[in-house]
Amino acid sequence: MNTLLLSLLASGASLGYGAFLIWGVMKKSPGDEKMVAIQKAIQDGAAAYLKRQNRTVFFVGIVAVLILWKWLGFPIAVGFVVGAVASALAGYIGMMIAVRANGRVAEEAKHGLARAFSMGFKGGAVTGFFVVGLALLSLTGFYWWSGDVKSLIGLGFGASLISVFARLGGGIFTKGADVGADLVGKVEAGIPEDDPRNPAVIADQVGDNVSDCAGMAADVFETYVVSALSVMLLGSLLFNNEPSIVEFPLMIGALGIFASIIGSLFVRLTPTNSAGQAGGIMAALYKGLGATAVILVGLFYWITQNTTIGKNGGMALFWMLVIGIAVTALMVLVTDYYTSKKFSPVKKIAKASTTGHGTNIIAGLAVSMESTALPVIVIAGAMFLAYSMGELYGIALATMSMLSLTGLILAIDSFGPITDNAGGIAEMAGLPKEVREHTDALDAVGNTTKAVTKGYAIASAGLAAMVLFSAYTQELSEFGRTVVFELSDIRVLMGLFIGGMMPYLFGSLAMQSVGKAAGAVVDEVRRQFREIAGIMEGTAKPDYSTAVDIVTKAALREMIMPALIPIIFPIAVGFILGPEALGGLLVGVIVTGLFVAISMTSGGAAWDNAKKYIEDGNYGGKGSDAHKAAVTGDTVGDPYKDTAGPAINPMIKVANIVALLIARFL
Amino acid sequence: MNTLLLSLLASGASLGYGAFLIWGVMKKSPGDEKMVAIQKAIQDGAAAYLKRQNRTVFFVGIVAVLILWKWLGFPIAVGFVVGAVASALAGYIGMMIAVRANGRVAEEAKHGLARAFSMGFKGGAVTGFFVVGLALLSLTGFYWWSGDVKSLIGLGFGASLISVFARLGGGIFTKGADVGADLVGKVEAGIPEDDPRNPAVIADQVGDNVSDCAGMAADVFETYVVSALSVMLLGSLLFNNEPSIVEFPLMIGALGIFASIIGSLFVRLTPTNSAGQAGGIMAALYKGLGATAVILVGLFYWITQNTTIGKNGGMALFWMLVIGIAVTALMVLVTDYYTSKKFSPVKKIAKASTTGHGTNIIAGLAVSMESTALPVIVIAGAMFLAYSMGELYGIALATMSMLSLTGLILAIDSFGPITDNAGGIAEMAGLPKEVREHTDALDAVGNTTKAVTKGYAIASAGLAAMVLFSAYTQELSEFGRTVVFELSDIRVLMGLFIGGMMPYLFGSLAMQSVGKAAGAVVDEVRRQFREIAGIMEGTAKPDYSTAVDIVTKAALREMIMPALIPIIFPIAVGFILGPEALGGLLVGVIVTGLFVAISMTSGGAAWDNAKKYIEDGNYGGKGSDAHKAAVTGDTVGDPYKDTAGPAINPMIKVANIVALLIARFL
């Protein structure tokens, strides 16, 4: 069967399944009038933010398109537009369904945990299947149209650039609003989280959607597109542009979609495990992932028996693909260990909270640093095994197989923010206490699932970046420059140091941006408390939209500077210090980027869950001194896990793609 | 003139000058009876700790000696013993004078700031000149005896191993005692810092001495010895063991000592700047450093005109040496910027403290990450310039020239803990308020000078590690293995990742160890408050020595695990994955090690000074909410800047030396 047709069919199936899930979400009641009004406010705020973010990025995009067109030709420029538009679209659709699912989860929670769970997962699955569907569709469609695998780099560049902006802008928005709302609301005014009297409460909810839904969707779309294209590109460079090899990654992607659709049917909260325990909820989600993985391994085996490329590859091909699935499974286990309330790292942080704010932070930083070791060993081990079976292309295939699980991984991930916001809406709409209890039970696993996706994304980014680095090397030699990247070459070493610096600088800027945005929110909330009489008594409504507007402006202003780092540094180093230094830079940014990103995303989630662990009644529970210290840790973890950490993933890829694009001019 | 004789002469001058300074310290009054009793308690605790630390390390050392002797021959084993003993001795002497100078600074402070300053600097200079004197003496003497530059690796290994243990053990001790004492004393019991009613107060003072004096001295001794020997080794490998080139680094070291002795005479607090302002005190210290640098540059020029090797090297040689001085100057400026109360990074952290504990930490982490960028650019730039003038040996010469300033840098550094402890003694002995004001004024610059030395040590470690890496490459080829370290070699990449992981794992373990030691102190202090009636009323004396004993045991137990990382990882990677992977590991540990170390040492000092900035009366001053948040930041910064961060420096070197030692077996 024609691979491209199969791939288009799978994309269609994914989008169709997503549409079917949308129908399943929309047919349910959005709740009472008050809930609808709240959802409307969040929807409007989120849509308005995304519109302004896209407008800002549009101007950057225009410049990029013109430069690409002039220097690299029309197809690459078109690819850039397709990638950017599809990425923005993926984020937009995912978010628009998420904001609609939020209230419906709260409404369903009135009828029990199982129904709320089902609605939450459906909402999340919409994002999951739309993102992979759009990603595979744009890859296949564009490749079919251009007939040129190299132009796909443009597609990847468009997706990555949008993704960096979405991650940064969304991350600064959400954590600026969150930290700002908490600082004045919880700390100064002493009102609970999600209290409707807090003028920043809608901004906080909007933030969750633009970051955890739209930002995450753009990020995973980018991860998928860039990884797949790097595998296609490497196949083309290594195997003389042989179509069956170039198109093979698309086949893996297609099989992944079919497996994910079937696997998603296994996600169901049975009455026996609906006791509200996080274990049962997590198990229900993992069952779907496990089923998908098992089906995929079966399909991979089928390939090796029944397709020409499979027969040529034989069992080695099969095992390379299995490595990708194994990496996903191991990353899930490791991240779960470091971020779940069940295990010692989170418990250690909770215990350290009993001796104060400082010891909570010290314990959290120690966990965040330690949490890098096993993932890096997994990635290095996978690289080694895959390489020993199929050299560079082995690593590429493992990467692609890892990505084939994206649909279900992202569905599980998006489940988190949807149930989180459902709880927020229940709080604001004054729904009965058991509704909030149900949503809290669902949300409790959200931190871990979010951390798992980030771990998955960064691990695949590490592998994909390695593939991109090889593509860069190949590209240089294609343009007549045989460059050797030797560690004893001073230019390579300088590149390594400068590249290693980039995630640190990027992370620092992102953290500072959150601080600035939060500061702006604090000022505005204080102003409203001062100037609008009756807010605290509930007789006057706060001006939610001004708070949304202020944090929108702050996020858009602050996202520009860090986003330029992965563009300007590679260009400067490439043209000033040469291709050897640029190669060093690429490896440097991957090496420190992996550590900084993993430590931030896992560490942040561990801090958050340590707080939740105390809220479960340990060490004095809510309101105790230990809880206050744990809230501090959570505040620190917020920009770690939701702003700086996840944005490093697309940042690494942008740097690599920029290098690929300028390779011919060096 | 014979270089070895000149070098021995300089060593003798350094030790003689140190002895002269000791006489200057000891002839002054140690204060009243109460002060003497307190000093005695600190002295005894510190001596007891060092004795037990050395006993623990002794057993590790015996094993190392036997292994070295059997596999690498007698001279290397002897070198190990000389290096280990000299390093331990340097730490011991430095500390023993420091504990005696502490009380004398407090006593002199009764007679004004200028006299206290002079005593503090004299005490610090003893450590500075003893450390370089011993370092140059052991290098020269051992080289003379063995006649073999390769055996110097054993000397370096001994120094490095002692240094890792001293840094870790001392760092865990001091911060365990400090954090533990503060948690129960300041936070729970509400008594001020250094209050004699706190049972851990002596342990805290002992900790400052074993870490900031003994640990720092061992660390700098190691930095000096390992850097110098790597330069000598590289010269021998590159220039066919030509004696004038092998011995040239010793000449630079000798000139550095003469320049430092003269430069130290420029350090004087004049009446005009003795107004108690940190600016004046800092300027007085920097004047000495500046004078030393100017004299050295003059001497370097003299070399190029008047020695055979200088005439051969010409102006290129001169400029390579100047690069080392320039790196020192730039590192001082950059570290000063990021850690001094005068500039925006510290002020930003202080401002962020007004909105709570969480924002203080976020701002501090952002500063700590940002503070890595400029140093890395300085190091990479220096590498590039030095390489372009003299290839690998150019980098080596710049490293050696940088080190020639060690005597004065360490003198300025040791000034910090001495004045810090003088303040503690003044508090405990109930001296008049103006005494404490004088010591506080002196101590205020201590954080910055300590951070400066750490920045200097880590920068020189970065350069020295690069030189060691080249030596490893040369060593491999000498044993018939021509190994190319290519970034597209999967083994090199795996090594890079595993090496990159080491500082993260090491740092995490070190941070956790501080938490455990602090926990043990908390339990003991609580027990004493509970069981010894009358402590809080001042009618009963706390049992200081049990607290010292508990933290001693905790530190010695906790230092073993992290110290094994730089030994076990290189051996495992080298023998299992081969010399290519080991080369990658070495570069990986240097790259992430630099970032982790700089971010921790600069970030920690910035947190500490942000607290001091608020204590100066900004944002509500002592006791305000901002101050409480700043104390949290300081607590987090403590294990950052005093335990994990500085220990990474010798850790990097141990890994490199182990690689050098096992190279012939791979």
PDB file of N, CA, C and O in Angstrom, chain A residues 28 105 119 122 124 150 250 301 440 454 462 538 593 604-605 650:
ATOM      1  N   LYS A  28     -23.054  17.321  25.979  1.00  0.00           N
ATOM      2  CA  LYS A  28     -23.344  17.336  27.409  1.00  0.00           C
ATOM      3  C   LYS A  28     -23.641  18.769  27.864  1.00  0.00           C
ATOM      4  O   LYS A  28     -23.202  19.737  27.244  1.00  0.00           O
ATOM      5  N   VAL A 105     -16.910  19.056  32.822  1.00  0.00           N
ATOM      6  CA  VAL A 105     -16.388  18.112  33.810  1.00  0.00           C
ATOM      7  C   VAL A 105     -16.988  18.435  35.181  1.00  0.00           C
ATOM      8  O   VAL A 105     -17.422  17.542  35.915  1.00  0.00           O
ATOM      9  N   MET A 119     -15.498  12.563  30.937  1.00  0.00           N
ATOM     10  CA  MET A 119     -15.553  13.854  30.239  1.00  0.00           C
ATOM     11  C   MET A 119     -14.150  14.480  30.170  1.00  0.00           C
ATOM     12  O   MET A 119     -13.751  15.021  29.145  1.00  0.00           O
ATOM     13  N   LYS A 122     -12.117  12.651  27.556  1.00  0.00           N
ATOM     14  CA  LYS A 122     -12.580  12.977  26.200  1.00  0.00           C
ATOM     15  C   LYS A 122     -12.040  14.328  25.764  1.00  0.00           C
ATOM     16  O   LYS A 122     -11.536  14.499  24.655  1.00  0.00           O
ATOM     17  N   GLY A 124      -9.433  15.861  26.833  1.00  0.00           N
ATOM     18  CA  GLY A 124      -7.995  15.769  26.599  1.00  0.00           C
ATOM     19  C   GLY A 124      -7.673  15.052  25.304  1.00  0.00           C
ATOM     20  O   GLY A 124      -6.755  15.440  24.568  1.00  0.00           O
ATOM     21  N   LYS A 150      13.886  18.185   1.892  1.00  0.00           N
ATOM     22  CA  LYS A 150      14.613  19.295   2.533  1.00  0.00           C
ATOM     23  C   LYS A 150      13.715  20.463   2.880  1.00  0.00           C
ATOM     24  O   LYS A 150      13.962  21.195   3.843  1.00  0.00           O
ATOM     25  N   LEU A 250       6.552   8.135   8.238  1.00  0.00           N
ATOM     26  CA  LEU A 250       5.123   8.451   8.149  1.00  0.00           C
ATOM     27  C   LEU A 250       4.286   7.197   8.411  1.00  0.00           C
ATOM     28  O   LEU A 250       3.219   7.267   9.018  1.00  0.00           O
ATOM     29  N   TYR A 301       5.896  -5.592  14.652  1.00  0.00           N
ATOM     30  CA  TYR A 301       6.284  -6.939  14.258  1.00  0.00           C
ATOM     31  C   TYR A 301       5.668  -7.303  12.909  1.00  0.00           C
ATOM     32  O   TYR A 301       6.318  -7.868  12.031  1.00  0.00           O
ATOM     33  N   ASP A 440     -10.974  17.428  42.446  1.00  0.00           N
ATOM     34  CA  ASP A 440      -9.661  17.386  43.101  1.00  0.00           C
ATOM     35  C   ASP A 440      -9.018  16.013  42.952  1.00  0.00           C
ATOM     36  O   ASP A 440      -7.805  15.898  42.736  1.00  0.00           O
ATOM     37  N   LYS A 454       6.031  16.213  29.782  1.00  0.00           N
ATOM     38  CA  LYS A 454       7.209  17.059  29.588  1.00  0.00           C
ATOM     39  C   LYS A 454       8.474  16.208  29.535  1.00  0.00           C
ATOM     40  O   LYS A 454       9.377  16.465  28.745  1.00  0.00           O
ATOM     41  N   GLY A 462      15.688  15.292  23.000  1.00  0.00           N
ATOM     42  CA  GLY A 462      17.107  14.965  23.082  1.00  0.00           C
ATOM     43  C   GLY A 462      17.519  14.063  21.931  1.00  0.00           C
ATOM     44  O   GLY A 462      18.528  14.310  21.255  1.00  0.00           O
ATOM     45  N   GLY A 538     -18.283  40.957  48.480  1.00  0.00           N
ATOM     46  CA  GLY A 538     -19.037  40.258  47.451  1.00  0.00           C
ATOM     47  C   GLY A 538     -20.179  41.096  46.874  1.00  0.00           C
ATOM     48  O   GLY A 538     -20.991  40.600  46.103  1.00  0.00           O
ATOM     49  N   GLY A 593      20.806  21.672  27.999  1.00  0.00           N
ATOM     50  CA  GLY A 593      19.354  21.828  27.857  1.00  0.00           C
ATOM     51  C   GLY A 593      18.596  20.669  28.469  1.00  0.00           C
ATOM     52  O   GLY A 593      17.600  20.855  29.172  1.00  0.00           O
ATOM     53  N   GLY A 604       9.726  20.936  39.565  1.00  0.00           N
ATOM     54  CA  GLY A 604       8.531  21.753  39.771  1.00  0.00           C
ATOM     55  C   GLY A 604       7.327  20.902  40.140  1.00  0.00           C
ATOM     56  O   GLY A 604       6.558  21.244  41.052  1.00  0.00           O
ATOM     57  N   ALA A 605       7.158  19.787  39.438  1.00  0.00           N
ATOM     58  CA  ALA A 605       6.015  18.915  39.735  1.00  0.00           C
ATOM     59  C   ALA A 605       6.152  18.291  41.119  1.00  0.00           C
ATOM     60  O   ALA A 605       5.154  18.124  41.836  1.00  0.00           O
ATOM     61  N   PRO A 650      11.398  23.227  22.761  1.00  0.00           N
ATOM     62  CA  PRO A 650      11.432  23.816  21.414  1.00  0.00           C
ATOM     63  C   PRO A 650      12.654  24.701  21.181  1.00  0.00           C
ATOM     64  O   PRO A 650      13.123  24.811  20.047  1.00  0.00           O
TER      65      PRO A 650
END
